[in-house]
Tab-separated table of C-alpha atoms in Angstrom:
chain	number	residue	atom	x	y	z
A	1	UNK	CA	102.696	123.903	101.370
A	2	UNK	CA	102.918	121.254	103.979
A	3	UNK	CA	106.530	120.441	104.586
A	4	UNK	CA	106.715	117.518	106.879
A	5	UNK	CA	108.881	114.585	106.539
A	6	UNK	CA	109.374	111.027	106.880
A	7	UNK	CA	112.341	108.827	106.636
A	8	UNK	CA	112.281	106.164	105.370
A	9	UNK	CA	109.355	105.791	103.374
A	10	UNK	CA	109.397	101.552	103.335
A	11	UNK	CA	111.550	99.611	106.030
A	12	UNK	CA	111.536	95.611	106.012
A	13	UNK	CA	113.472	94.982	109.162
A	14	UNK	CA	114.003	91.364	111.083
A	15	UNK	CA	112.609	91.040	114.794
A	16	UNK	CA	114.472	92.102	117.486
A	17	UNK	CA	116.213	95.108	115.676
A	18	UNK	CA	115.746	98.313	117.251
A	19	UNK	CA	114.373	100.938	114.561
A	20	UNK	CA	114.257	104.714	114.187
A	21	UNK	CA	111.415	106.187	112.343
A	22	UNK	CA	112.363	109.934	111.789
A	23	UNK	CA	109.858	112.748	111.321
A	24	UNK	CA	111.313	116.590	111.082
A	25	UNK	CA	108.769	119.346	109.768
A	26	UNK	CA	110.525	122.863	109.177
A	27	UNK	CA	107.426	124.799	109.598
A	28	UNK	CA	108.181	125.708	113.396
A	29	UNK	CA	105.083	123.978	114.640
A	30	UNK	CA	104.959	123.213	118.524
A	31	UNK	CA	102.544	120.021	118.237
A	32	UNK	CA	103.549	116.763	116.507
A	33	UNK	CA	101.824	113.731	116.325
A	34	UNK	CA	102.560	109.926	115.577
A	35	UNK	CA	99.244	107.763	114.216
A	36	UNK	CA	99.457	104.226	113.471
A	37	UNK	CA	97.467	102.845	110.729
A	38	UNK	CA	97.004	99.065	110.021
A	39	UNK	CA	95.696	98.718	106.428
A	40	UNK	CA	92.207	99.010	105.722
A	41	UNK	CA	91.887	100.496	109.243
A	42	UNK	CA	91.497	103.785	110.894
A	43	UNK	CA	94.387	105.930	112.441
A	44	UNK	CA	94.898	105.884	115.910
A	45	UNK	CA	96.708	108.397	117.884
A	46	UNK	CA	99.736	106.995	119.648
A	47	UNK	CA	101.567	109.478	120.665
A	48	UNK	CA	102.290	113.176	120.537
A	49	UNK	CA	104.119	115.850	121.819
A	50	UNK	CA	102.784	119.797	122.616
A	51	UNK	CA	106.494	121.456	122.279
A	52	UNK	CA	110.376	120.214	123.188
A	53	UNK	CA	110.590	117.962	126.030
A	54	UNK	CA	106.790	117.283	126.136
A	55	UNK	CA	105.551	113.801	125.281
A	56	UNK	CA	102.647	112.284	125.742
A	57	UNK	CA	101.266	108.406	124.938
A	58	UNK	CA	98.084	108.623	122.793
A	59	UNK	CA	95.012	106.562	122.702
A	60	UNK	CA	96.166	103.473	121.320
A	61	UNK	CA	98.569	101.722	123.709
A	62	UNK	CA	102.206	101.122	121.603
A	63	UNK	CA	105.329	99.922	122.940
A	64	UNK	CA	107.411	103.218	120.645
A	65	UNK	CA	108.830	105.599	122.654
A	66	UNK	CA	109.137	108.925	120.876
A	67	UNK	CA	111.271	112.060	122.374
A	68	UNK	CA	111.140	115.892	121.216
A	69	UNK	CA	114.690	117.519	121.903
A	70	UNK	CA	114.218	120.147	118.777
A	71	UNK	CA	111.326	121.690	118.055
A	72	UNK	CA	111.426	120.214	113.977
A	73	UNK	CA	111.875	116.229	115.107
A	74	UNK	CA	109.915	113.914	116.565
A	75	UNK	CA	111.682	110.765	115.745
A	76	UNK	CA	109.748	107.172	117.063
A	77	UNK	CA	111.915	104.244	118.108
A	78	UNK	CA	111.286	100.449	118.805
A	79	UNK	CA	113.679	99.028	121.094
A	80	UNK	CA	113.117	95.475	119.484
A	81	UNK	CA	110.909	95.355	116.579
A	82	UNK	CA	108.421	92.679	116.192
A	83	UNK	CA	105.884	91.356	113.697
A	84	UNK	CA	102.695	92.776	115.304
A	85	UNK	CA	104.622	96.199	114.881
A	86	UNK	CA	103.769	95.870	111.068
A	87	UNK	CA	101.853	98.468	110.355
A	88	UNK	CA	101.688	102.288	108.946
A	89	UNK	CA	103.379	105.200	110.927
A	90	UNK	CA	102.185	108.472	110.414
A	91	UNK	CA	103.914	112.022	111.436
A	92	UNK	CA	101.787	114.732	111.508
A	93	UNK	CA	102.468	118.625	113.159
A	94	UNK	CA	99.672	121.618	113.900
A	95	UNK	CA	99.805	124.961	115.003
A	96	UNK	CA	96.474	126.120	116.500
A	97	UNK	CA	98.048	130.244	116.136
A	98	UNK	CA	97.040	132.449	112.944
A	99	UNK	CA	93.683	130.574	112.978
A	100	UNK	CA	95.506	127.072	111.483
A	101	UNK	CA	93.729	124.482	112.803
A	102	UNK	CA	94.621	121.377	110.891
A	103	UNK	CA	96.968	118.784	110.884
A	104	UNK	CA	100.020	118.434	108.215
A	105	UNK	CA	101.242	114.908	107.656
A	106	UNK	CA	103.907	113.524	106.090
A	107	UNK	CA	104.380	110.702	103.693
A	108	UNK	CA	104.223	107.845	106.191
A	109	UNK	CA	106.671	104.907	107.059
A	110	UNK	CA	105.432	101.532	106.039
A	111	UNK	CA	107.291	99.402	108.412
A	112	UNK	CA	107.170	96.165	108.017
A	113	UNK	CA	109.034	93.459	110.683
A	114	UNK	CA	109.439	89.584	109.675
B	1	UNK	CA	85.268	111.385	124.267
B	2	UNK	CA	84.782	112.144	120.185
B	3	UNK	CA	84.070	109.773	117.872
B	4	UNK	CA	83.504	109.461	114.509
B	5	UNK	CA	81.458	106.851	112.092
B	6	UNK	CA	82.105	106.746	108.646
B	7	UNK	CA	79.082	104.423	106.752
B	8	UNK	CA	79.918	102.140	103.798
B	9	UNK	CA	83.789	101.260	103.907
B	10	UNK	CA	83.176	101.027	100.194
B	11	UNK	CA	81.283	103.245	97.517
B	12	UNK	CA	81.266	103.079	94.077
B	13	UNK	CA	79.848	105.536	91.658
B	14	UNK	CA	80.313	105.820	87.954
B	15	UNK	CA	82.552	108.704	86.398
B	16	UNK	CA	80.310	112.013	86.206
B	17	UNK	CA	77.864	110.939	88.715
B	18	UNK	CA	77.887	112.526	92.417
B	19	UNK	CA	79.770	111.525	95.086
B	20	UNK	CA	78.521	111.259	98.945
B	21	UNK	CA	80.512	110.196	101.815
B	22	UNK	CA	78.483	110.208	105.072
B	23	UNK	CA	80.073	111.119	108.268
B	24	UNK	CA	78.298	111.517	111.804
B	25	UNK	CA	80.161	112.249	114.874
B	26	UNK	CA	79.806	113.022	118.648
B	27	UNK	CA	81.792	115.297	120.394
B	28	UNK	CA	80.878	117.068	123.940
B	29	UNK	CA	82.011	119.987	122.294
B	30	UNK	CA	81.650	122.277	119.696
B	31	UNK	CA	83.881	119.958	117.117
B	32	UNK	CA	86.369	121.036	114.294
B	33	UNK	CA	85.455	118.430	111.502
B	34	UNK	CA	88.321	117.876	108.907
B	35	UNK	CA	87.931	115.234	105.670
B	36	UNK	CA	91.358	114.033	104.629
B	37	UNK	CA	92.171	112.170	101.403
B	38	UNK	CA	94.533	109.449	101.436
B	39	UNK	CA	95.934	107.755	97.702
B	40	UNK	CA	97.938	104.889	97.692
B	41	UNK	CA	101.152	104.798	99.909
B	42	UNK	CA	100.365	108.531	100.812
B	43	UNK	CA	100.301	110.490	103.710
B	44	UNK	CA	97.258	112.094	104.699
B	45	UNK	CA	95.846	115.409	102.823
B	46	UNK	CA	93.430	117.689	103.838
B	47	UNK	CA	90.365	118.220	101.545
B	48	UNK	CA	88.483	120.444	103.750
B	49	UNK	CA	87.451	121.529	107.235
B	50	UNK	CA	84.791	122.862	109.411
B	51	UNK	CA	85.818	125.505	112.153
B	52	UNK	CA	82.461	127.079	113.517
B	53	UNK	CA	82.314	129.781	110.735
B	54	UNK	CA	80.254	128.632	107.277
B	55	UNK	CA	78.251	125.262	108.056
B	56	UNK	CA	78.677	124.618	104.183
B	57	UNK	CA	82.770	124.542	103.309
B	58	UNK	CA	84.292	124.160	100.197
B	59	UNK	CA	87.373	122.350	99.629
B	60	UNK	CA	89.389	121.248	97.064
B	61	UNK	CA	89.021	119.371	93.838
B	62	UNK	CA	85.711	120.013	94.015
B	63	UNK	CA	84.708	118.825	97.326
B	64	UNK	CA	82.241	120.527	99.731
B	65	UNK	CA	80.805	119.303	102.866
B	66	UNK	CA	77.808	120.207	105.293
B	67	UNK	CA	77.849	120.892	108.849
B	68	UNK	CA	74.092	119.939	110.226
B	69	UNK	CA	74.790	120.000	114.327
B	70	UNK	CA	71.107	118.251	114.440
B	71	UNK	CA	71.669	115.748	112.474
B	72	UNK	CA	75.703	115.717	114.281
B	73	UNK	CA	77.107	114.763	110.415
B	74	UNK	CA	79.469	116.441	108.095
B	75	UNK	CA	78.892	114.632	104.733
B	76	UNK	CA	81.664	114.874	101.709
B	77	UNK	CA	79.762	115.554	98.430
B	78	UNK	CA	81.432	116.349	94.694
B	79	UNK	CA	78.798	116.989	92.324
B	80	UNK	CA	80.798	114.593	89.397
B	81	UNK	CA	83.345	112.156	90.134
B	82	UNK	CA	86.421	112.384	88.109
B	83	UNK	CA	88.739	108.935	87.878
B	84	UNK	CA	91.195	110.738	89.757
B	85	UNK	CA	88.807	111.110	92.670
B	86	UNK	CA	89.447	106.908	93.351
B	87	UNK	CA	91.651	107.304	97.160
B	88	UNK	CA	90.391	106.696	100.902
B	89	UNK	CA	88.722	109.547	102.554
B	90	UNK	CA	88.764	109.846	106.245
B	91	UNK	CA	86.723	111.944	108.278
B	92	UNK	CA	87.811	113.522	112.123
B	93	UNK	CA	86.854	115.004	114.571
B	94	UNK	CA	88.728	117.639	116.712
B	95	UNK	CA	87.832	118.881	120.299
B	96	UNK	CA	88.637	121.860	122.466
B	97	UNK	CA	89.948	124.338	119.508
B	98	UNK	CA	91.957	123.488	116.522
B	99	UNK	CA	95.147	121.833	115.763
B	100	UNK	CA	94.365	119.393	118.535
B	101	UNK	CA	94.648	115.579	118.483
B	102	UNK	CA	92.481	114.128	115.585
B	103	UNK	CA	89.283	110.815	115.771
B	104	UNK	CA	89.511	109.742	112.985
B	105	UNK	CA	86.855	107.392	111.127
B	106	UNK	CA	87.708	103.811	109.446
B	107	UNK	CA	87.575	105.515	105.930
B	108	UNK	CA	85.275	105.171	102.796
B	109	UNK	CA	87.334	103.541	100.103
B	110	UNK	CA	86.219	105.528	97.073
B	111	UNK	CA	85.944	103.374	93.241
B	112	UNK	CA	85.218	105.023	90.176
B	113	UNK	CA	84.359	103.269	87.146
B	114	UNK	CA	83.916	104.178	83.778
């Protein structure tokens, strides 16, 4: 049902390279959503986006930047990737209309920087 | 400001026996309360959710959970754990409508044994 997507699914990268983590969903949903999640941990919120052009930084402080040009991606970049960026990234979208209200997530991108 | 607090990071229960994950949050609010299921390297999938209607929802795999706003908890019950039920399960919290940016919990690491 859900159909939201990461890419890729496992990256082992060196520090210092800059990274795209790509998220597209093709169910026409206006809000997207990155979460981090360190393992054994809870998700925080990093950053998200309410519709193209809109982007907001989420709870947890992270030095991604994300943009939303289409409506169906929401890729999240690192400029220079370092070790404490290890972690889980997870893309999720919602729409609130038709009485929807949860979140879709995809796969996640296990990203890890050595 | 939502929160959520998921007790025991780890349960265990024994194939056929029943299954309770506690959640309690606080929300200033009326909250939308979701439970997700996570299984290894996987994204996030909703197992049920709370949106003002029925305070006890049904989910799936056998799931149900109960909305008690005096006791401000939404606990996860199956009646009998099946093997296949072994996964994290986080709960979150939602304010101001649905399909807004998720609290989640640390998660309940879920074992079942033979």
């Amino acid at each position: 049902e859900a159909d939201i997507y990461q890419t890729p699914r496992y990256l082992v990268i060196g520090t210092g390279k800059k990274i795209t983590l790509e998220c597209s969903q093709t169910m026409g949903h206006d809000k997207m959503y990155w979460y981090q999640q360190d393992p054994g941990m809870e998700l925080h919120l990093i950053h998200y986006s309410y519709g193209v052009n809109s982007t907001e930084k989420g709870d947890l402080s992270s030095e991604s930047t994300v943009s939303r040009i289409r409506t169906e991606h929401f890729p999240l970049t690192l400029e220079s990737a370092r070790p404490s960026h290890t972690s889980q990234y997870l893309c999720a979208s919602s729409d609130p209309t038709g009485g929807r209200t949860e979140a879709f997530f995809g796969q996640g991108t296990r990203l890890t920087v050595v | 400001a939502q929160s959520v607090t998921q007790l025991g990071s780890h349960v265990s229960v024994s194939e056929g026996a029943l299954v309770l994950l506690r959640c309690n949050y606080s929300s200033s609010v009326p909250p939308y309360l979701f439970w997700y299921v996570q299984y290894p390297n996987q994204g996030l999938q909703l197992l049920l959710k709370y949106t003002s209607a029925a305070t006890l929802v049904k989910g799936i795999n056998g799931f149900e959970a109960e909305f008690k706003k005096s006791e401000t908890s939404f606990h996860l019950t199956k009646p009998s754990a099946h093997m296949s039920d072994a996964a994290e399960y986080f709960c979150a919290v939602s304010e101001g409508g649905g399909g807004n940016k998720l609290t989640f919990g640390t998660g309940t690491q879920l074992k079942v044994e033979l």
